[in-house]
mmCIF file of C-alpha atoms in Angstrom:
data_model
loop_
_atom_site.group_PDB
_atom_site.id
_atom_site.type_symbol
_atom_site.label_atom_id
_atom_site.label_comp_id
_atom_site.label_asym_id
_atom_site.label_seq_id
_atom_site.Cartn_x
_atom_site.Cartn_y
_atom_site.Cartn_z
ATOM 1 C CA MET A 27 122.475 42.813 62.177
ATOM 2 C CA THR A 28 124.724 40.573 64.249
ATOM 3 C CA GLN A 29 126.807 38.189 62.182
ATOM 4 C CA LYS A 30 125.872 34.568 62.914
ATOM 5 C CA THR A 31 127.459 31.251 62.093
ATOM 6 C CA MET A 32 125.423 28.664 60.218
ATOM 7 C CA ALA A 33 126.043 25.050 59.303
ATOM 8 C CA VAL A 34 124.742 23.537 56.073
ATOM 9 C CA VAL A 35 124.660 19.750 55.932
ATOM 10 C CA GLY A 36 124.066 18.471 52.411
ATOM 11 C CA THR A 37 125.034 20.718 49.506
ATOM 12 C CA GLY A 38 122.734 19.863 46.652
ATOM 13 C CA VAL A 39 120.534 22.455 44.943
ATOM 14 C CA ILE A 40 118.717 23.368 48.172
ATOM 15 C CA GLY A 41 121.802 23.272 50.383
ATOM 16 C CA ASN A 42 123.743 25.488 47.992
ATOM 17 C CA GLY A 43 120.785 27.853 47.842
ATOM 18 C CA TRP A 44 120.893 28.194 51.625
ATOM 19 C CA ILE A 45 124.644 28.792 51.546
ATOM 20 C CA ALA A 46 124.149 31.583 48.999
ATOM 21 C CA ARG A 47 121.415 33.236 51.084
ATOM 22 C CA PHE A 48 123.351 32.923 54.362
ATOM 23 C CA ILE A 49 126.529 34.396 52.880
ATOM 24 C CA ALA A 50 124.706 37.134 50.955
ATOM 25 C CA ASN A 51 123.237 38.284 54.265
ATOM 26 C CA GLY A 52 126.665 38.562 55.875
ATOM 27 C CA HIS A 53 126.812 35.313 57.867
ATOM 28 C CA LYS A 54 129.546 32.710 58.128
ATOM 29 C CA VAL A 55 128.856 29.166 56.913
ATOM 30 C CA PHE A 56 130.414 25.804 57.675
ATOM 31 C CA ALA A 57 129.366 23.239 55.060
ATOM 32 C CA PHE A 58 129.615 19.472 55.046
ATOM 33 C CA ASP A 59 128.786 16.915 52.368
ATOM 34 C CA PRO A 60 130.608 13.585 52.150
ATOM 35 C CA ALA A 61 130.143 13.230 48.386
ATOM 36 C CA PRO A 62 133.316 13.788 46.340
ATOM 37 C CA GLY A 63 133.717 17.107 44.518
ATOM 38 C CA THR A 64 131.010 18.921 46.471
ATOM 39 C CA GLU A 65 133.154 21.895 47.491
ATOM 40 C CA GLU A 66 134.126 22.593 43.893
ATOM 41 C CA GLU A 67 130.488 22.293 42.789
ATOM 42 C CA THR A 68 129.309 24.660 45.538
ATOM 43 C CA ARG A 69 131.923 27.304 44.797
ATOM 44 C CA GLU A 70 131.104 27.096 41.081
ATOM 45 C CA TYR A 71 127.413 27.515 41.984
ATOM 46 C CA LEU A 72 128.174 30.578 44.105
ATOM 47 C CA ASP A 73 130.236 32.163 41.336
ATOM 48 C CA LYS A 74 127.270 31.638 39.019
ATOM 49 C CA VAL A 75 124.601 33.223 41.251
ATOM 50 C CA TRP A 76 126.724 35.926 42.915
ATOM 51 C CA PRO A 77 126.033 38.589 40.239
ATOM 52 C CA THR A 78 122.292 37.971 40.723
ATOM 53 C CA LEU A 79 122.657 38.338 44.481
ATOM 54 C CA ILE A 80 124.586 41.597 44.081
ATOM 55 C CA ALA A 81 121.804 42.902 41.820
ATOM 56 C CA HIS A 82 119.250 41.883 44.457
ATOM 57 C CA GLY A 83 121.299 43.465 47.245
ATOM 58 C CA ILE A 84 123.819 41.934 49.632
ATOM 59 C CA ASN A 85 124.963 42.743 53.155
ATOM 60 C CA ASP A 86 128.092 44.831 53.726
ATOM 61 C CA GLN A 87 129.681 41.824 55.455
ATOM 62 C CA ALA A 88 128.853 39.457 52.590
ATOM 63 C CA SER A 89 131.887 37.613 51.272
ATOM 64 C CA LEU A 90 132.503 34.318 49.525
ATOM 65 C CA GLU A 91 135.392 33.883 51.950
ATOM 66 C CA ASN A 92 132.821 33.343 54.717
ATOM 67 C CA LEU A 93 132.300 29.778 53.477
ATOM 68 C CA THR A 94 134.353 26.938 54.966
ATOM 69 C CA PHE A 95 133.988 23.292 53.994
ATOM 70 C CA THR A 96 134.753 20.766 56.734
ATOM 71 C CA LYS A 97 135.903 17.173 56.453
ATOM 72 C CA THR A 98 133.549 15.914 59.164
ATOM 73 C CA LEU A 99 130.007 16.635 60.250
ATOM 74 C CA GLU A 100 131.222 17.223 63.804
ATOM 75 C CA ALA A 101 133.532 20.018 62.676
ATOM 76 C CA ALA A 102 130.702 21.708 60.740
ATOM 77 C CA VAL A 103 128.268 21.942 63.669
ATOM 78 C CA GLN A 104 130.630 22.600 66.603
ATOM 79 C CA HIS A 105 130.110 26.337 67.106
ATOM 80 C CA VAL A 106 127.025 27.434 65.168
ATOM 81 C CA ASP A 107 123.706 29.173 65.798
ATOM 82 C CA LEU A 108 121.652 27.283 63.218
ATOM 83 C CA ILE A 109 122.083 23.974 61.391
ATOM 84 C CA GLN A 110 120.268 23.572 58.071
ATOM 85 C CA GLU A 111 119.925 19.912 57.041
ATOM 86 C CA ASN A 112 119.391 19.156 53.342
ATOM 87 C CA VAL A 113 120.169 15.452 52.855
ATOM 88 C CA PRO A 114 118.151 13.289 50.401
ATOM 89 C CA GLU A 115 114.417 12.964 51.013
ATOM 90 C CA ARG A 116 114.540 9.520 52.619
ATOM 91 C CA GLU A 117 113.259 9.049 56.145
ATOM 92 C CA ASP A 118 115.994 6.636 57.206
ATOM 93 C CA VAL A 119 118.764 8.892 55.880
ATOM 94 C CA LYS A 120 117.322 12.040 57.434
ATOM 95 C CA LYS A 121 116.803 10.389 60.817
ATOM 96 C CA GLN A 122 120.337 9.021 60.851
ATOM 97 C CA VAL A 123 121.906 12.372 59.981
ATOM 98 C CA LEU A 124 119.690 14.361 62.364
ATOM 99 C CA ALA A 125 120.435 11.955 65.216
ATOM 100 C CA HIS A 126 124.156 12.441 64.566
ATOM 101 C CA ILE A 127 123.777 16.226 64.482
ATOM 102 C CA ASP A 128 121.714 16.209 67.680
ATOM 103 C CA ALA A 129 124.400 14.190 69.451
ATOM 104 C CA VAL A 130 127.320 16.499 68.604
ATOM 105 C CA ALA A 131 125.860 19.998 68.102
ATOM 106 C CA PRO A 132 125.735 22.558 70.926
ATOM 107 C CA ALA A 133 122.436 22.472 72.816
ATOM 108 C CA SER A 134 121.743 26.117 71.923
ATOM 109 C CA ALA A 135 121.801 25.507 68.159
ATOM 110 C CA ILE A 136 118.540 25.123 66.269
ATOM 111 C CA ILE A 137 118.401 22.117 63.955
ATOM 112 C CA ALA A 138 116.236 22.875 60.919
ATOM 113 C CA SER A 139 115.366 20.344 58.226
ATOM 114 C CA SER A 140 114.630 21.531 54.698
ATOM 115 C CA THR A 141 112.425 18.474 54.165
ATOM 116 C CA SER A 142 109.614 19.014 51.700
ATOM 117 C CA GLY A 143 107.535 16.136 53.006
ATOM 118 C CA TYR A 144 108.227 14.803 56.498
ATOM 119 C CA LYS A 145 106.546 16.141 59.613
ATOM 120 C CA PRO A 146 108.893 17.410 62.349
ATOM 121 C CA SER A 147 107.418 14.951 64.883
ATOM 122 C CA VAL A 148 108.666 12.097 62.693
ATOM 123 C CA LEU A 149 112.173 13.559 62.502
ATOM 124 C CA GLN A 150 112.313 14.370 66.224
ATOM 125 C CA LYS A 151 111.923 10.700 67.113
ATOM 126 C CA ALA A 152 115.492 10.061 66.023
ATOM 127 C CA CYS A 153 116.951 12.748 68.315
ATOM 128 C CA GLU A 154 117.538 11.719 71.918
ATOM 129 C CA GLN A 155 119.480 14.741 73.209
ATOM 130 C CA HIS A 156 117.346 17.777 72.390
ATOM 131 C CA PRO A 157 114.377 16.886 70.164
ATOM 132 C CA GLU A 158 112.700 20.156 71.174
ATOM 133 C CA ARG A 159 115.114 22.172 68.972
ATOM 134 C CA VAL A 160 114.491 20.087 65.825
ATOM 135 C CA ILE A 161 112.092 21.845 63.437
ATOM 136 C CA VAL A 162 111.161 21.951 59.767
ATOM 137 C CA ALA A 163 112.306 24.998 57.786
ATOM 138 C CA HIS A 164 111.119 24.263 54.272
ATOM 139 C CA PRO A 165 112.276 26.707 51.562
ATOM 140 C CA PHE A 166 111.405 27.072 47.884
ATOM 141 C CA ASN A 167 113.791 27.023 44.949
ATOM 142 C CA PRO A 168 115.703 29.235 44.248
ATOM 143 C CA VAL A 169 116.349 29.535 47.980
ATOM 144 C CA TYR A 170 118.606 32.569 47.522
ATOM 145 C CA LEU A 171 115.660 34.594 46.134
ATOM 146 C CA ILE A 172 112.258 33.125 47.075
ATOM 147 C CA PRO A 173 111.359 34.594 50.488
ATOM 148 C CA LEU A 174 108.973 31.934 51.838
ATOM 149 C CA VAL A 175 110.209 29.463 54.424
ATOM 150 C CA GLU A 176 107.639 27.253 56.152
ATOM 151 C CA LEU A 177 108.447 26.691 59.825
ATOM 152 C CA ALA A 178 106.807 23.811 61.655
ATOM 153 C CA GLY A 179 107.306 22.310 65.076
ATOM 154 C CA GLY A 180 106.541 18.792 66.252
ATOM 155 C CA ASP A 181 105.405 17.037 69.414
ATOM 156 C CA HIS A 182 108.512 18.077 71.360
ATOM 157 C CA THR A 183 108.949 21.580 69.954
ATOM 158 C CA GLU A 184 109.049 24.513 72.339
ATOM 159 C CA ARG A 185 107.298 27.647 71.045
ATOM 160 C CA LEU A 186 110.346 29.658 72.030
ATOM 161 C CA ILE A 187 112.408 27.684 69.497
ATOM 162 C CA LEU A 188 110.014 28.541 66.672
ATOM 163 C CA GLU A 189 110.071 32.218 67.608
ATOM 164 C CA LYS A 190 113.860 32.174 67.715
ATOM 165 C CA ALA A 191 113.925 30.504 64.297
ATOM 166 C CA ARG A 192 111.454 33.056 62.962
ATOM 167 C CA GLY A 193 113.899 35.771 63.996
ATOM 168 C CA PHE A 194 116.798 34.041 62.242
ATOM 169 C CA TYR A 195 114.981 33.682 58.938
ATOM 170 C CA ASP A 196 113.425 37.124 59.162
ATOM 171 C CA GLU A 197 116.937 38.587 59.314
ATOM 172 C CA LEU A 198 117.689 36.702 56.097
ATOM 173 C CA ASN A 199 115.084 38.879 54.347
ATOM 174 C CA MET A 200 112.723 35.930 54.197
ATOM 175 C CA LYS A 201 109.017 35.603 54.927
ATOM 176 C CA PRO A 202 108.941 32.935 57.668
ATOM 177 C CA LEU A 203 105.525 31.314 57.922
ATOM 178 C CA VAL A 204 105.102 29.626 61.315
ATOM 179 C CA MET A 205 102.510 26.921 60.723
ATOM 180 C CA SER A 206 99.709 26.435 63.235
ATOM 181 C CA GLY A 207 100.305 22.681 63.143
ATOM 182 C CA GLU A 208 102.161 20.058 61.139
ATOM 183 C CA ILE A 209 101.153 18.044 58.087
ATOM 184 C CA ASP A 210 102.954 15.876 55.529
ATOM 185 C CA GLY A 211 104.085 18.085 52.653
ATOM 186 C CA HIS A 212 103.454 21.275 54.678
ATOM 187 C CA ILE A 213 101.399 23.965 52.874
ATOM 188 C CA GLY A 214 103.027 25.195 49.675
ATOM 189 C CA ASP A 215 103.993 21.786 48.315
ATOM 190 C CA ARG A 216 100.545 20.339 48.950
ATOM 191 C CA LEU A 217 98.968 23.153 46.954
ATOM 192 C CA MET A 218 101.501 22.802 44.142
ATOM 193 C CA GLU A 219 101.036 19.023 44.077
ATOM 194 C CA ALA A 220 97.269 19.434 43.618
ATOM 195 C CA VAL A 221 97.813 21.658 40.568
ATOM 196 C CA TRP A 222 100.566 19.334 39.305
ATOM 197 C CA ARG A 223 98.313 16.247 39.488
ATOM 198 C CA GLU A 224 95.506 18.023 37.621
ATOM 199 C CA SER A 225 98.033 19.218 35.029
ATOM 200 C CA LEU A 226 99.217 15.661 34.402
ATOM 201 C CA HIS A 227 95.635 14.433 33.948
ATOM 202 C CA ILE A 228 94.893 17.216 31.451
ATOM 203 C CA VAL A 229 98.006 16.401 29.395
ATOM 204 C CA ASN A 230 97.460 12.647 29.716
ATOM 205 C CA ASP A 231 93.867 12.952 28.472
ATOM 206 C CA GLY A 232 94.973 14.957 25.440
ATOM 207 C CA VAL A 233 92.964 18.003 26.510
ATOM 208 C CA ALA A 234 95.964 20.340 26.361
ATOM 209 C CA THR A 235 99.722 20.416 25.839
ATOM 210 C CA THR A 236 102.229 21.342 28.554
ATOM 211 C CA GLU A 237 102.535 24.785 26.948
ATOM 212 C CA GLU A 238 98.771 25.335 27.044
ATOM 213 C CA VAL A 239 98.612 24.318 30.705
ATOM 214 C CA ASP A 240 101.427 26.729 31.572
ATOM 215 C CA LYS A 241 99.704 29.543 29.667
ATOM 216 C CA ALA A 242 96.491 28.880 31.580
ATOM 217 C CA ILE A 243 98.350 29.544 34.845
ATOM 218 C CA VAL A 244 100.789 32.296 33.823
ATOM 219 C CA TYR A 245 98.282 34.542 32.042
ATOM 220 C CA GLY A 246 95.411 33.871 34.427
ATOM 221 C CA PRO A 247 95.393 32.789 38.073
ATOM 222 C CA GLY A 248 99.188 33.010 38.392
ATOM 223 C CA LEU A 249 99.067 36.792 37.989
ATOM 224 C CA ARG A 250 96.456 37.134 40.730
ATOM 225 C CA TRP A 251 98.059 34.594 43.060
ATOM 226 C CA ALA A 252 101.318 36.535 43.044
ATOM 227 C CA LEU A 253 99.502 39.295 44.879
ATOM 228 C CA MET A 254 96.614 37.750 46.789
ATOM 229 C CA GLY A 255 96.654 33.959 46.908
ATOM 230 C CA PRO A 256 93.555 31.776 46.399
ATOM 231 C CA PHE A 257 91.446 33.013 49.328
ATOM 232 C CA LEU A 258 91.628 36.775 48.734
ATOM 233 C CA THR A 259 91.315 36.190 44.985
ATOM 234 C CA LEU A 260 87.980 34.427 45.537
ATOM 235 C CA HIS A 261 86.969 37.014 48.142
ATOM 236 C CA LEU A 262 87.044 39.574 45.324
ATOM 237 C CA ALA A 263 85.069 37.216 43.091
ATOM 238 C CA GLY A 264 82.098 37.649 45.434
ATOM 239 C CA GLY A 265 81.640 41.313 44.561
ATOM 240 C CA ASN A 266 80.718 43.800 47.304
ATOM 241 C CA GLN A 267 79.662 41.001 49.661
ATOM 242 C CA GLY A 268 83.004 39.258 49.273
ATOM 243 C CA MET A 269 83.553 35.679 50.337
ATOM 244 C CA SER A 270 80.065 35.148 51.768
ATOM 245 C CA HIS A 271 78.462 35.750 48.363
ATOM 246 C CA MET A 272 81.180 33.796 46.554
ATOM 247 C CA LEU A 273 80.513 30.711 48.686
ATOM 248 C CA GLU A 274 76.777 31.056 48.237
ATOM 249 C CA GLN A 275 77.033 31.397 44.466
ATOM 250 C CA PHE A 276 79.903 29.067 43.618
ATOM 251 C CA GLY A 277 79.937 26.740 46.631
ATOM 252 C CA PRO A 278 77.737 24.090 44.966
ATOM 253 C CA ALA A 279 80.280 23.807 42.128
ATOM 254 C CA LEU A 280 82.696 22.236 44.620
ATOM 255 C CA LYS A 281 80.657 19.039 44.339
ATOM 256 C CA LEU A 282 80.988 18.869 40.558
ATOM 257 C CA PRO A 283 83.417 16.147 39.390
ATOM 258 C CA TRP A 284 85.808 18.577 37.718
ATOM 259 C CA THR A 285 88.996 17.653 39.514
ATOM 260 C CA ARG A 286 90.854 14.350 39.609
ATOM 261 C CA LEU A 287 93.076 14.700 42.644
ATOM 262 C CA VAL A 288 94.402 11.129 42.460
ATOM 263 C CA ALA A 289 97.559 11.276 40.372
ATOM 264 C CA PRO A 290 97.520 9.500 37.000
ATOM 265 C CA GLU A 291 99.822 6.566 36.450
ATOM 266 C CA LEU A 292 103.123 7.892 35.175
ATOM 267 C CA THR A 293 103.244 5.733 32.062
ATOM 268 C CA GLU A 294 105.964 5.913 29.438
ATOM 269 C CA GLU A 295 103.496 7.631 27.115
ATOM 270 C CA LEU A 296 102.636 10.337 29.671
ATOM 271 C CA SER A 297 106.301 10.834 30.552
ATOM 272 C CA GLN A 298 107.148 11.383 26.888
ATOM 273 C CA LYS A 299 104.304 13.884 26.466
ATOM 274 C CA VAL A 300 105.625 15.911 29.411
ATOM 275 C CA ILE A 301 109.292 15.645 28.411
ATOM 276 C CA GLU A 302 108.689 16.492 24.747
ATOM 277 C CA GLY A 303 106.268 19.285 25.649
ATOM 278 C CA THR A 304 108.613 21.071 28.049
ATOM 279 C CA SER A 305 111.517 20.561 25.659
ATOM 280 C CA ALA A 306 109.549 22.268 22.896
ATOM 281 C CA GLN A 307 108.611 25.105 25.272
ATOM 282 C CA SER A 308 112.209 25.791 26.291
ATOM 283 C CA GLY A 309 113.365 25.720 22.664
ATOM 284 C CA GLU A 310 117.060 26.483 22.307
ATOM 285 C CA SER A 311 117.337 28.138 25.719
ATOM 286 C CA SER A 312 119.605 26.342 28.171
ATOM 287 C CA VAL A 313 118.532 25.666 31.748
ATOM 288 C CA ARG A 314 121.066 28.271 32.904
ATOM 289 C CA GLU A 315 119.590 30.879 30.561
ATOM 290 C CA MET A 316 116.100 30.106 31.814
ATOM 291 C CA GLU A 317 117.277 30.294 35.440
ATOM 292 C CA HIS A 318 118.772 33.730 34.776
ATOM 293 C CA ARG A 319 115.523 34.936 33.218
ATOM 294 C CA ARG A 320 113.534 33.525 36.152
ATOM 295 C CA ASP A 321 115.789 35.180 38.725
ATOM 296 C CA SER A 322 115.643 38.546 36.963
ATOM 297 C CA PHE A 323 111.850 38.343 36.867
ATOM 298 C CA LEU A 324 111.598 37.348 40.538
ATOM 299 C CA ILE A 325 113.700 40.321 41.627
ATOM 300 C CA LYS A 326 111.449 42.711 39.690
ATOM 301 C CA LEU A 327 108.281 41.044 40.988
ATOM 302 C CA MET A 328 109.415 41.145 44.618
ATOM 303 C CA GLN A 329 110.394 44.786 44.246
ATOM 304 C CA LEU A 330 106.927 45.517 42.870
ATOM 305 C CA LEU A 331 105.309 43.825 45.874
ATOM 306 C CA GLU A 332 107.595 45.822 48.148
ATOM 307 C CA ASP A 333 106.686 49.076 46.397
ATOM 308 C CA GLU A 334 102.996 48.243 46.785
ATOM 309 C CA GLY A 335 103.524 47.652 50.509
ATOM 310 C CA PHE A 336 101.792 44.306 50.276
ATOM 311 C CA TRP A 337 102.894 40.705 50.597
ATOM 312 C CA PRO A 338 100.512 37.767 50.113
ATOM 313 C CA SER A 339 100.795 36.332 53.641
ATOM 314 C CA GLU A 340 100.098 39.643 55.364
ATOM 315 C CA ARG A 341 96.995 41.725 55.941
ATOM 316 C CA LEU A 342 96.203 44.170 53.195
ATOM 317 C CA VAL A 343 97.465 47.699 53.829
ATOM 318 C CA ARG A 344 95.160 50.366 52.428
ATOM 319 C CA ASN A 345 96.698 51.832 49.288
ATOM 320 C CA GLU A 346 95.743 55.481 48.870
ATOM 321 C CA SER A 347 97.552 55.982 45.565
#
C-alpha cells in the first residue's frame, strides 16, 4: 500500500471516524474545523478508539502522529489525494464549503462528501472549477469499523473519478458500493428510515415498546440481514423455486395496508415514549460502555463473515464445508 495524504473537513462524529480509519490504515491526515476545541476533542476521540482499532488490526505505518490540524481550510487541502467533507447537513453550508474547497484544492484531488441525504448533482452545482471530481462517499457510524461506503456521482461526474475513489476506499478495508445512479438519502439510509418510521408508528400506537421493537429485529430479520440482505433472504423463503415462487405466493400481500410509510408526527408524547424506552433498555450502561460492546461485536461479526468467505453485497461463493 502506498501512503496517501487525506484532508478531513469537519471533525464531528463522522469526521473523527474518517480520521481514525485513515490513520489506522497508515495514511497522513490534515484536518480542519473552525469550531473551538476541535483538535483536543479529536485527539481524545482517537485515544478512546485506538485500542479497538489495534484489536481490529492496523497498518504498520499507522501512527497518531500522522494527524495534523491546520488553522485554515486552504492549508488542509493544499497537497492531498482525497478530501472528505463532513460539515453539518445543511445544503447552504455544504455548498459554501465545497465551493471553497473546489477553488483551492489541487485539480487531481477527489472531493467526497459524507452527506447522508443530498444528491451529488446538487452539491456539484456550487463548484465552478472541477465539479466532475465532486462525489458522495457516504459512510455508516462507526466509520472506523463499518465497511460500507456508498459512492455516487452526479451530472458532471466522470466514471474514472468513481473508479479512482473505489480504489481509495477499497484500500481502507472498506466495501465501496458504487451506485448505479443517485437518489436523495442514497440506499442504506432510505432502508433504515423505512424501518425507523414503522418503528415509531408501532410505539406511538401502543402496540409495542422500544425494547420489543428492537427484539423483533435483533432476534429475527437482523440475524439474516447480516448475512444476506432482504432480497436473498426472501429468495430462500420461496423454497426450491426461490424468488419466483416467493413473489407468486407472497406478492399479493404487498397490497395489504400493513405498513405506514408516512412518518408519525413527533409529538411530545411520542418523544417521551422513545426517550424513556431507550433509557430503560440501556439501564445503567453508559453510552461509552455500549459503544465498546457494539465495536467488539462488530469486529467478531465481520471476522465471521470473512471466515465464511461471504459478504452481503457480493455474489455467494459456494461453501463446501
